[in-house]
Amino acid sequence: MLLSTSRTDSQKRELIPFSTVPFAADPDFVDRPEILAWVRDKCAGAGARAALVGLGGVGKSQLAIQYAHSIRDRVASPQTFVFWVHASTRARFEEAYKDIADRLQLPGRSDPKANVLRLVSEWLRDEANGRWVMVLYNVNDVDTFFPSRKRQRDKADAGAQISQTPLATYLPQSRNGAILVTSRSKDAATRLVGGYNKTMEVLAMNEDEGLQLLRNKLRDPPVKESAVALLHALDCIPLAVAQAAAYINRRARITVAGYLKEFQRNSKKQQEAGKPAQLGRGRTMS
C-alpha cells in the first residue's frame, strides 16, 4: 500500500516555514561578499543547484551557515523552508530526512514500513508546499549518492544488501526548491549539481579577511605586524585562525607574537622528525 503525503489546503496553510539549521550564525563572521553573492545568484533560479568546494577549514561551513540564516532574514524570503542535511554518510542523510519528516508532520512517517526518504522527497516535489532551500552539508564521497557498480559488487561479495536506492534519487530538482552543496570533493559536488559552472572553489582568506577574523576572535587587539606574520604562518586558513585565537584567549600571558614563536618551534620539530608538511589548520596547537 502506497503512503500518501497529500494534505488538505488548510493543513498546508497551518504549517509555518521553519529552519533546521543546527548552528547559530557566527557573530565573528567575516563577510566574503563575492562568494555569498555567487551563492545567492546560483540558488535564485527554479530548481537551482550550486556547490561550494574546497579543503577542510577554508570556511565552506561558515559560508553555508551564513547563507542559510540570511535566507529567512531577508524581507523577500521569510516564507522559505530551510533544511540542513548532513550528508557525509547514508545514515546521517537518513537521520536528517527523518527529522524533516517529523518537523513537517508528514502522514505515514511513523509506519515501520514507511520509506521516509521518499515521503520527504515527494513533499519537496510538491510546489504547493512553497519555497524551500536545502544545504547538503559535507558531501565528500560520490558513492554515497551514486553507488558505483564496483562498490555494489564488493558489497555483494561481502554479503551486504545492495537493494538500497541511490540517495541522489531523493533530491528532487523541483521549481520551488534550491540545493546548496558543501564538499571537499569536486567530483562529488559536480555530479550532484550538474556541471562545473555550478561549483565555486573556496580558497583561504586574503590577508585583510584573515586579519579581520583574528581581530574578531581575539579578546585583546593584536599588534598588526605579529598578526600578519601569524596569518602567513597559518596560510590564512579560517579554521586555523579561529583555533589559534581560542588558544591565545585561554592563556592570559601569551601574545600573538608568543604564540607564533611556539608555533614556529613546533613546526621546526615536526620537520626535523621527518613529518610531512601540513596545512596551517593542521599545525595549530590545542
PDB file of C-alpha atoms in Angstrom:
ATOM      1  CA  MET A   1       0.000   0.000   0.000  1.00  0.00           C
ATOM      2  CA  LEU A   2       1.456   3.348  -1.033  1.00  0.00           C
ATOM      3  CA  LEU A   3       1.676   6.013   1.642  1.00  0.00           C
ATOM      4  CA  SER A   4       0.367   9.403   0.585  1.00  0.00           C
ATOM      5  CA  THR A   5       1.922  12.730   1.532  1.00  0.00           C
ATOM      6  CA  SER A   6      -1.153  14.655   0.408  1.00  0.00           C
ATOM      7  CA  ARG A   7      -2.593  17.173   2.852  1.00  0.00           C
ATOM      8  CA  THR A   8      -5.581  19.465   2.774  1.00  0.00           C
ATOM      9  CA  ASP A   9      -5.127  23.111   1.801  1.00  0.00           C
ATOM     10  CA  SER A  10      -5.943  24.193   5.360  1.00  0.00           C
ATOM     11  CA  GLN A  11      -3.256  21.873   6.760  1.00  0.00           C
ATOM     12  CA  LYS A  12      -0.671  23.291   4.358  1.00  0.00           C
ATOM     13  CA  ARG A  13      -1.512  26.844   5.364  1.00  0.00           C
ATOM     14  CA  GLU A  14      -1.128  25.962   9.054  1.00  0.00           C
ATOM     15  CA  LEU A  15       2.459  24.775   8.529  1.00  0.00           C
ATOM     16  CA  ILE A  16       4.646  27.825   9.101  1.00  0.00           C
ATOM     17  CA  PRO A  17       8.013  27.694   7.276  1.00  0.00           C
ATOM     18  CA  PHE A  18      10.911  26.862   9.574  1.00  0.00           C
ATOM     19  CA  SER A  19      14.659  26.230   9.546  1.00  0.00           C
ATOM     20  CA  THR A  20      16.538  23.098  10.645  1.00  0.00           C
ATOM     21  CA  VAL A  21      19.987  24.739  10.591  1.00  0.00           C
ATOM     22  CA  PRO A  22      21.628  23.347  13.763  1.00  0.00           C
ATOM     23  CA  PHE A  23      24.173  26.155  14.129  1.00  0.00           C
ATOM     24  CA  ALA A  24      23.746  29.763  15.199  1.00  0.00           C
ATOM     25  CA  ALA A  25      25.182  32.456  12.975  1.00  0.00           C
ATOM     26  CA  ASP A  26      28.759  33.279  13.994  1.00  0.00           C
ATOM     27  CA  PRO A  27      28.870  36.823  15.444  1.00  0.00           C
ATOM     28  CA  ASP A  28      32.534  36.992  14.383  1.00  0.00           C
ATOM     29  CA  PHE A  29      31.782  36.026  10.778  1.00  0.00           C
ATOM     30  CA  VAL A  30      33.835  37.927   8.203  1.00  0.00           C
ATOM     31  CA  ASP A  31      31.904  38.574   5.031  1.00  0.00           C
ATOM     32  CA  ARG A  32      33.302  37.185   1.798  1.00  0.00           C
ATOM     33  CA  PRO A  33      30.938  39.099  -0.473  1.00  0.00           C
ATOM     34  CA  GLU A  34      31.988  37.642  -3.818  1.00  0.00           C
ATOM     35  CA  ILE A  35      31.323  34.086  -2.640  1.00  0.00           C
ATOM     36  CA  LEU A  36      27.990  34.828  -0.973  1.00  0.00           C
ATOM     37  CA  ALA A  37      26.831  36.892  -3.951  1.00  0.00           C
ATOM     38  CA  TRP A  38      27.673  33.948  -6.226  1.00  0.00           C
ATOM     39  CA  VAL A  39      25.714  31.552  -3.981  1.00  0.00           C
ATOM     40  CA  ARG A  40      22.660  33.814  -3.896  1.00  0.00           C
ATOM     41  CA  ASP A  41      22.739  34.218  -7.660  1.00  0.00           C
ATOM     42  CA  LYS A  42      23.149  30.499  -8.395  1.00  0.00           C
ATOM     43  CA  CYS A  43      20.463  29.461  -5.903  1.00  0.00           C
ATOM     44  CA  ALA A  44      17.909  32.032  -7.020  1.00  0.00           C
ATOM     45  CA  GLY A  45      16.510  30.165 -10.015  1.00  0.00           C
ATOM     46  CA  ALA A  46      13.846  27.472 -10.162  1.00  0.00           C
ATOM     47  CA  GLY A  47      15.296  24.056  -9.331  1.00  0.00           C
ATOM     48  CA  ALA A  48      18.721  25.610  -8.784  1.00  0.00           C
ATOM     49  CA  ARG A  49      21.762  23.699  -7.564  1.00  0.00           C
ATOM     50  CA  ALA A  50      25.177  25.046  -6.593  1.00  0.00           C
ATOM     51  CA  ALA A  51      28.214  23.823  -4.657  1.00  0.00           C
ATOM     52  CA  LEU A  52      30.992  25.268  -2.537  1.00  0.00           C
ATOM     53  CA  VAL A  53      34.099  23.093  -2.884  1.00  0.00           C
ATOM     54  CA  GLY A  54      37.378  23.320  -1.009  1.00  0.00           C
ATOM     55  CA  LEU A  55      39.780  21.833   1.502  1.00  0.00           C
ATOM     56  CA  GLY A  56      38.730  21.376   5.108  1.00  0.00           C
ATOM     57  CA  GLY A  57      38.947  24.537   7.171  1.00  0.00           C
ATOM     58  CA  VAL A  58      38.698  27.117   4.373  1.00  0.00           C
ATOM     59  CA  GLY A  59      35.280  28.317   5.536  1.00  0.00           C
ATOM     60  CA  LYS A  60      32.698  26.414   3.474  1.00  0.00           C
ATOM     61  CA  SER A  61      30.600  25.588   6.518  1.00  0.00           C
ATOM     62  CA  GLN A  62      30.509  29.138   7.865  1.00  0.00           C
ATOM     63  CA  LEU A  63      29.585  30.481   4.439  1.00  0.00           C
ATOM     64  CA  ALA A  64      26.757  27.952   4.141  1.00  0.00           C
ATOM     65  CA  ILE A  65      25.533  28.735   7.664  1.00  0.00           C
ATOM     66  CA  GLN A  66      25.590  32.462   6.962  1.00  0.00           C
ATOM     67  CA  TYR A  67      23.706  31.975   3.693  1.00  0.00           C
ATOM     68  CA  ALA A  68      21.128  29.691   5.310  1.00  0.00           C
ATOM     69  CA  HIS A  69      20.377  32.185   8.071  1.00  0.00           C
ATOM     70  CA  SER A  70      20.275  35.095   5.644  1.00  0.00           C
ATOM     71  CA  ILE A  71      17.507  33.466   3.585  1.00  0.00           C
ATOM     72  CA  ARG A  72      14.866  33.841   6.265  1.00  0.00           C
ATOM     73  CA  ASP A  73      16.246  37.194   7.430  1.00  0.00           C
ATOM     74  CA  ARG A  74      15.621  38.741   4.036  1.00  0.00           C
ATOM     75  CA  VAL A  75      12.336  40.566   3.599  1.00  0.00           C
ATOM     76  CA  ALA A  76      11.584  38.700   0.362  1.00  0.00           C
ATOM     77  CA  SER A  77      12.128  35.212   1.806  1.00  0.00           C
ATOM     78  CA  PRO A  78      10.573  34.837   5.286  1.00  0.00           C
ATOM     79  CA  GLN A  79       8.223  32.149   3.958  1.00  0.00           C
ATOM     80  CA  THR A  80      11.028  29.854   2.817  1.00  0.00           C
ATOM     81  CA  PHE A  81      11.724  26.481   4.437  1.00  0.00           C
ATOM     82  CA  VAL A  82      15.443  25.991   5.113  1.00  0.00           C
ATOM     83  CA  PHE A  83      16.630  22.397   5.521  1.00  0.00           C
ATOM     84  CA  TRP A  84      20.116  21.415   6.746  1.00  0.00           C
ATOM     85  CA  VAL A  85      21.021  17.868   5.697  1.00  0.00           C
ATOM     86  CA  HIS A  86      24.283  16.319   6.908  1.00  0.00           C
ATOM     87  CA  ALA A  87      25.359  14.114   4.021  1.00  0.00           C
ATOM     88  CA  SER A  88      28.728  12.599   4.938  1.00  0.00           C
ATOM     89  CA  THR A  89      27.143   9.135   5.162  1.00  0.00           C
ATOM     90  CA  ARG A  90      23.874   7.492   4.200  1.00  0.00           C
ATOM     91  CA  ALA A  91      22.987   7.140   7.884  1.00  0.00           C
ATOM     92  CA  ARG A  92      23.426  10.871   8.519  1.00  0.00           C
ATOM     93  CA  PHE A  93      21.338  11.692   5.431  1.00  0.00           C
ATOM     94  CA  GLU A  94      18.539   9.376   6.555  1.00  0.00           C
ATOM     95  CA  GLU A  95      18.631  10.864  10.052  1.00  0.00           C
ATOM     96  CA  ALA A  96      18.247  14.389   8.646  1.00  0.00           C
ATOM     97  CA  TYR A  97      15.325  13.372   6.431  1.00  0.00           C
ATOM     98  CA  LYS A  98      13.580  11.689   9.376  1.00  0.00           C
ATOM     99  CA  ASP A  99      13.935  14.924  11.327  1.00  0.00           C
ATOM    100  CA  ILE A 100      12.465  16.874   8.402  1.00  0.00           C
ATOM    101  CA  ALA A 101       9.561  14.420   8.149  1.00  0.00           C
ATOM    102  CA  ASP A 102       8.814  14.916  11.843  1.00  0.00           C
ATOM    103  CA  ARG A 103       9.003  18.703  11.582  1.00  0.00           C
ATOM    104  CA  LEU A 104       6.709  18.637   8.537  1.00  0.00           C
ATOM    105  CA  GLN A 105       4.369  16.205  10.315  1.00  0.00           C
ATOM    106  CA  LEU A 106       4.194  14.037   7.196  1.00  0.00           C
ATOM    107  CA  PRO A 107       1.390  11.447   7.295  1.00  0.00           C
ATOM    108  CA  GLY A 108       2.627   7.861   7.494  1.00  0.00           C
ATOM    109  CA  ARG A 109       6.124   8.736   8.718  1.00  0.00           C
ATOM    110  CA  SER A 110       5.774   6.607  11.860  1.00  0.00           C
ATOM    111  CA  ASP A 111       4.804   3.461   9.956  1.00  0.00           C
ATOM    112  CA  PRO A 112       7.658   0.932  10.357  1.00  0.00           C
ATOM    113  CA  LYS A 113       7.328   0.103   6.654  1.00  0.00           C
ATOM    114  CA  ALA A 114       7.373   3.742   5.527  1.00  0.00           C
ATOM    115  CA  ASN A 115      10.066   4.948   3.153  1.00  0.00           C
ATOM    116  CA  VAL A 116      10.703   8.259   4.914  1.00  0.00           C
ATOM    117  CA  LEU A 117      13.211   9.344   2.277  1.00  0.00           C
ATOM    118  CA  ARG A 118      10.518   9.032  -0.371  1.00  0.00           C
ATOM    119  CA  LEU A 119       7.935  10.813   1.794  1.00  0.00           C
ATOM    120  CA  VAL A 120      10.215  13.826   2.190  1.00  0.00           C
ATOM    121  CA  SER A 121      11.209  13.758  -1.475  1.00  0.00           C
ATOM    122  CA  GLU A 122       7.562  13.774  -2.550  1.00  0.00           C
ATOM    123  CA  TRP A 123       6.832  16.699  -0.249  1.00  0.00           C
ATOM    124  CA  LEU A 124       9.767  18.616  -1.746  1.00  0.00           C
ATOM    125  CA  ARG A 125       8.458  17.945  -5.255  1.00  0.00           C
ATOM    126  CA  ASP A 126       5.033  19.389  -4.478  1.00  0.00           C
ATOM    127  CA  GLU A 127       5.152  23.067  -5.497  1.00  0.00           C
ATOM    128  CA  ALA A 128       2.016  23.720  -3.448  1.00  0.00           C
ATOM    129  CA  ASN A 129       4.149  23.352  -0.313  1.00  0.00           C
ATOM    130  CA  GLY A 130       6.025  26.557  -1.078  1.00  0.00           C
ATOM    131  CA  ARG A 131       9.634  27.612  -1.469  1.00  0.00           C
ATOM    132  CA  TRP A 132      12.463  25.659   0.160  1.00  0.00           C
ATOM    133  CA  VAL A 133      16.260  25.714   0.233  1.00  0.00           C
ATOM    134  CA  MET A 134      18.389  22.747   1.288  1.00  0.00           C
ATOM    135  CA  VAL A 135      22.018  22.829   2.408  1.00  0.00           C
ATOM    136  CA  LEU A 136      23.531  19.432   1.630  1.00  0.00           C
ATOM    137  CA  TYR A 137      26.433  19.557   4.033  1.00  0.00           C
ATOM    138  CA  ASN A 138      29.738  17.705   3.852  1.00  0.00           C
ATOM    139  CA  VAL A 139      29.206  15.609   0.718  1.00  0.00           C
ATOM    140  CA  ASN A 140      32.650  14.066   0.311  1.00  0.00           C
ATOM    141  CA  ASP A 141      32.013  10.605  -1.143  1.00  0.00           C
ATOM    142  CA  VAL A 142      30.357  10.444  -4.555  1.00  0.00           C
ATOM    143  CA  ASP A 143      29.429   6.785  -3.907  1.00  0.00           C
ATOM    144  CA  THR A 144      27.141   7.883  -1.071  1.00  0.00           C
ATOM    145  CA  PHE A 145      24.793   9.349  -3.679  1.00  0.00           C
ATOM    146  CA  PHE A 146      25.810   7.481  -6.844  1.00  0.00           C
ATOM    147  CA  PRO A 147      26.977   3.965  -5.849  1.00  0.00           C
ATOM    148  CA  SER A 148      29.423   2.593  -8.395  1.00  0.00           C
ATOM    149  CA  ARG A 149      28.969  -0.870  -9.886  1.00  0.00           C
ATOM    150  CA  LYS A 150      32.273  -1.922  -8.369  1.00  0.00           C
ATOM    151  CA  ARG A 151      31.158  -0.851  -4.906  1.00  0.00           C
ATOM    152  CA  GLN A 152      27.882  -2.718  -5.318  1.00  0.00           C
ATOM    153  CA  ARG A 153      29.780  -5.841  -6.426  1.00  0.00           C
ATOM    154  CA  ASP A 154      32.086  -5.539  -3.408  1.00  0.00           C
ATOM    155  CA  LYS A 155      29.082  -5.313  -1.095  1.00  0.00           C
ATOM    156  CA  ALA A 156      27.501  -8.306  -2.795  1.00  0.00           C
ATOM    157  CA  ASP A 157      30.721 -10.308  -2.358  1.00  0.00           C
ATOM    158  CA  ALA A 158      30.688  -9.378   1.333  1.00  0.00           C
ATOM    159  CA  GLY A 159      27.085 -10.494   1.668  1.00  0.00           C
ATOM    160  CA  ALA A 160      25.740  -6.968   2.135  1.00  0.00           C
ATOM    161  CA  GLN A 161      22.351  -5.859   0.909  1.00  0.00           C
ATOM    162  CA  ILE A 162      22.563  -3.804  -2.295  1.00  0.00           C
ATOM    163  CA  SER A 163      18.905  -3.034  -2.874  1.00  0.00           C
ATOM    164  CA  GLN A 164      19.143   0.494  -1.444  1.00  0.00           C
ATOM    165  CA  THR A 165      18.033   3.235  -3.799  1.00  0.00           C
ATOM    166  CA  PRO A 166      20.794   5.786  -4.588  1.00  0.00           C
ATOM    167  CA  LEU A 167      20.377   8.838  -2.354  1.00  0.00           C
ATOM    168  CA  ALA A 168      20.506  11.167  -5.359  1.00  0.00           C
ATOM    169  CA  THR A 169      17.031   9.857  -6.200  1.00  0.00           C
ATOM    170  CA  TYR A 170      15.666  11.657  -3.152  1.00  0.00           C
ATOM    171  CA  LEU A 171      16.973  15.090  -4.170  1.00  0.00           C
ATOM    172  CA  PRO A 172      14.245  16.465  -6.436  1.00  0.00           C
ATOM    173  CA  GLN A 173      15.057  19.286  -8.824  1.00  0.00           C
ATOM    174  CA  SER A 174      11.668  20.953  -8.420  1.00  0.00           C
ATOM    175  CA  ARG A 175      10.846  24.524  -9.408  1.00  0.00           C
ATOM    176  CA  ASN A 176      10.124  25.580  -5.841  1.00  0.00           C
ATOM    177  CA  GLY A 177      13.448  24.454  -4.378  1.00  0.00           C
ATOM    178  CA  ALA A 178      17.198  25.017  -4.446  1.00  0.00           C
ATOM    179  CA  ILE A 179      20.100  22.943  -3.127  1.00  0.00           C
ATOM    180  CA  LEU A 180      23.491  24.220  -1.928  1.00  0.00           C
ATOM    181  CA  VAL A 181      26.178  21.536  -1.576  1.00  0.00           C
ATOM    182  CA  THR A 182      29.348  21.815   0.507  1.00  0.00           C
ATOM    183  CA  SER A 183      32.091  19.321  -0.301  1.00  0.00           C
ATOM    184  CA  ARG A 184      35.806  18.628  -0.328  1.00  0.00           C
ATOM    185  CA  SER A 185      35.314  16.577  -3.493  1.00  0.00           C
ATOM    186  CA  LYS A 186      34.898  18.425  -6.770  1.00  0.00           C
ATOM    187  CA  ASP A 187      33.806  15.167  -8.407  1.00  0.00           C
ATOM    188  CA  ALA A 188      31.011  14.547  -5.890  1.00  0.00           C
ATOM    189  CA  ALA A 189      29.862  18.169  -5.988  1.00  0.00           C
ATOM    190  CA  THR A 190      29.846  18.330  -9.776  1.00  0.00           C
ATOM    191  CA  ARG A 191      27.831  15.113 -10.074  1.00  0.00           C
ATOM    192  CA  LEU A 192      25.214  16.464  -7.687  1.00  0.00           C
ATOM    193  CA  VAL A 193      24.821  19.964  -9.128  1.00  0.00           C
ATOM    194  CA  GLY A 194      25.198  19.020 -12.792  1.00  0.00           C
ATOM    195  CA  GLY A 195      28.227  20.930 -14.025  1.00  0.00           C
ATOM    196  CA  TYR A 196      31.492  22.663 -13.164  1.00  0.00           C
ATOM    197  CA  ASN A 197      29.920  26.074 -13.828  1.00  0.00           C
ATOM    198  CA  LYS A 198      27.692  25.450 -10.809  1.00  0.00           C
ATOM    199  CA  THR A 199      30.616  24.938  -8.419  1.00  0.00           C
ATOM    200  CA  MET A 200      32.848  27.510  -6.752  1.00  0.00           C
ATOM    201  CA  GLU A 201      36.189  26.642  -5.186  1.00  0.00           C
ATOM    202  CA  VAL A 202      36.571  28.259  -1.775  1.00  0.00           C
ATOM    203  CA  LEU A 203      40.175  29.189  -1.070  1.00  0.00           C
ATOM    204  CA  ALA A 204      41.907  30.549   2.017  1.00  0.00           C
ATOM    205  CA  MET A 205      41.092  34.086   3.100  1.00  0.00           C
ATOM    206  CA  ASN A 206      43.095  37.015   1.832  1.00  0.00           C
ATOM    207  CA  GLU A 207      45.215  38.934   4.329  1.00  0.00           C
ATOM    208  CA  ASP A 208      42.592  41.603   5.075  1.00  0.00           C
ATOM    209  CA  GLU A 209      39.888  38.998   5.702  1.00  0.00           C
ATOM    210  CA  GLY A 210      42.184  36.897   7.871  1.00  0.00           C
ATOM    211  CA  LEU A 211      43.254  39.932   9.896  1.00  0.00           C
ATOM    212  CA  GLN A 212      39.635  40.910  10.490  1.00  0.00           C
ATOM    213  CA  LEU A 213      38.768  37.369  11.597  1.00  0.00           C
ATOM    214  CA  LEU A 214      41.726  37.257  14.003  1.00  0.00           C
ATOM    215  CA  ARG A 215      40.746  40.623  15.485  1.00  0.00           C
ATOM    216  CA  ASN A 216      37.140  39.492  15.852  1.00  0.00           C
ATOM    217  CA  LYS A 217      38.147  36.290  17.630  1.00  0.00           C
ATOM    218  CA  LEU A 218      40.824  37.674  19.966  1.00  0.00           C
ATOM    219  CA  ARG A 219      39.946  39.106  23.360  1.00  0.00           C
ATOM    220  CA  ASP A 220      42.611  41.840  23.063  1.00  0.00           C
ATOM    221  CA  PRO A 221      43.587  43.754  19.886  1.00  0.00           C
ATOM    222  CA  PRO A 222      46.759  42.250  18.367  1.00  0.00           C
ATOM    223  CA  VAL A 223      49.855  44.070  17.143  1.00  0.00           C
ATOM    224  CA  LYS A 224      49.340  44.183  13.394  1.00  0.00           C
ATOM    225  CA  GLU A 225      52.878  43.089  12.447  1.00  0.00           C
ATOM    226  CA  SER A 226      52.675  39.979  14.634  1.00  0.00           C
ATOM    227  CA  ALA A 227      49.130  39.263  13.488  1.00  0.00           C
ATOM    228  CA  VAL A 228      50.081  39.393   9.811  1.00  0.00           C
ATOM    229  CA  ALA A 229      53.080  37.124  10.433  1.00  0.00           C
ATOM    230  CA  LEU A 230      50.838  34.597  12.183  1.00  0.00           C
ATOM    231  CA  LEU A 231      48.299  34.695   9.355  1.00  0.00           C
ATOM    232  CA  HIS A 232      51.013  33.890   6.832  1.00  0.00           C
ATOM    233  CA  ALA A 233      52.233  31.005   9.002  1.00  0.00           C
ATOM    234  CA  LEU A 234      48.667  29.659   9.142  1.00  0.00           C
ATOM    235  CA  ASP A 235      48.160  30.101   5.390  1.00  0.00           C
ATOM    236  CA  CYS A 236      45.141  32.331   6.206  1.00  0.00           C
ATOM    237  CA  ILE A 237      43.030  29.213   6.767  1.00  0.00           C
ATOM    238  CA  PRO A 238      39.939  30.435   8.696  1.00  0.00           C
ATOM    239  CA  LEU A 239      39.691  27.383  10.964  1.00  0.00           C
ATOM    240  CA  ALA A 240      43.385  27.653  11.838  1.00  0.00           C
ATOM    241  CA  VAL A 241      42.978  31.342  12.655  1.00  0.00           C
ATOM    242  CA  ALA A 242      39.984  30.630  14.902  1.00  0.00           C
ATOM    243  CA  GLN A 243      41.831  27.816  16.688  1.00  0.00           C
ATOM    244  CA  ALA A 244      44.900  29.998  17.244  1.00  0.00           C
ATOM    245  CA  ALA A 245      42.769  32.812  18.660  1.00  0.00           C
ATOM    246  CA  ALA A 246      40.998  30.397  21.017  1.00  0.00           C
ATOM    247  CA  TYR A 247      44.375  29.107  22.261  1.00  0.00           C
ATOM    248  CA  ILE A 248      45.633  32.649  22.878  1.00  0.00           C
ATOM    249  CA  ASN A 249      42.418  33.674  24.659  1.00  0.00           C
ATOM    250  CA  ARG A 250      42.697  30.712  27.044  1.00  0.00           C
ATOM    251  CA  ARG A 251      46.177  31.783  28.203  1.00  0.00           C
ATOM    252  CA  ALA A 252      46.294  35.204  29.803  1.00  0.00           C
ATOM    253  CA  ARG A 253      50.042  35.704  29.399  1.00  0.00           C
ATOM    254  CA  ILE A 254      50.520  34.606  25.810  1.00  0.00           C
ATOM    255  CA  THR A 255      50.535  37.166  22.996  1.00  0.00           C
ATOM    256  CA  VAL A 256      50.177  36.688  19.255  1.00  0.00           C
ATOM    257  CA  ALA A 257      53.954  37.052  18.939  1.00  0.00           C
ATOM    258  CA  GLY A 258      54.487  34.474  21.683  1.00  0.00           C
ATOM    259  CA  TYR A 259      52.080  32.046  20.045  1.00  0.00           C
ATOM    260  CA  LEU A 260      53.856  32.495  16.711  1.00  0.00           C
ATOM    261  CA  LYS A 261      57.222  31.622  18.298  1.00  0.00           C
ATOM    262  CA  GLU A 262      55.778  28.464  19.853  1.00  0.00           C
ATOM    263  CA  PHE A 263      54.118  27.583  16.591  1.00  0.00           C
ATOM    264  CA  GLN A 264      57.346  28.006  14.608  1.00  0.00           C
ATOM    265  CA  ARG A 265      59.284  25.989  17.191  1.00  0.00           C
ATOM    266  CA  ASN A 266      56.801  23.122  16.977  1.00  0.00           C
ATOM    267  CA  SER A 267      56.798  23.263  13.171  1.00  0.00           C
ATOM    268  CA  LYS A 268      60.586  23.002  13.138  1.00  0.00           C
ATOM    269  CA  LYS A 269      60.467  19.954  15.418  1.00  0.00           C
ATOM    270  CA  GLN A 270      57.967  18.292  13.093  1.00  0.00           C
ATOM    271  CA  GLN A 271      60.191  18.937  10.086  1.00  0.00           C
ATOM    272  CA  GLU A 272      63.253  17.569  11.887  1.00  0.00           C
ATOM    273  CA  ALA A 273      61.262  14.477  12.819  1.00  0.00           C
ATOM    274  CA  GLY A 274      60.527  13.957   9.148  1.00  0.00           C
ATOM    275  CA  LYS A 275      56.802  14.505   9.469  1.00  0.00           C
ATOM    276  CA  PRO A 276      55.084  15.685   6.273  1.00  0.00           C
ATOM    277  CA  ALA A 277      54.135  19.329   5.919  1.00  0.00           C
ATOM    278  CA  GLN A 278      50.520  20.110   6.677  1.00  0.00           C
ATOM    279  CA  LEU A 279      48.083  22.921   6.054  1.00  0.00           C
ATOM    280  CA  GLY A 280      48.048  25.712   8.600  1.00  0.00           C
ATOM    281  CA  ARG A 281      44.928  24.379  10.286  1.00  0.00           C
ATOM    282  CA  GLY A 282      46.632  21.061  10.936  1.00  0.00           C
ATOM    283  CA  ARG A 283      49.654  22.713  12.526  1.00  0.00           C
ATOM    284  CA  THR A 284      47.848  24.752  15.173  1.00  0.00           C
ATOM    285  CA  MET A 285      48.324  23.945  18.834  1.00  0.00           C
ATOM    286  CA  SER A 286      45.463  22.945  21.117  1.00  0.00           C
TER     287      SER A 286
END
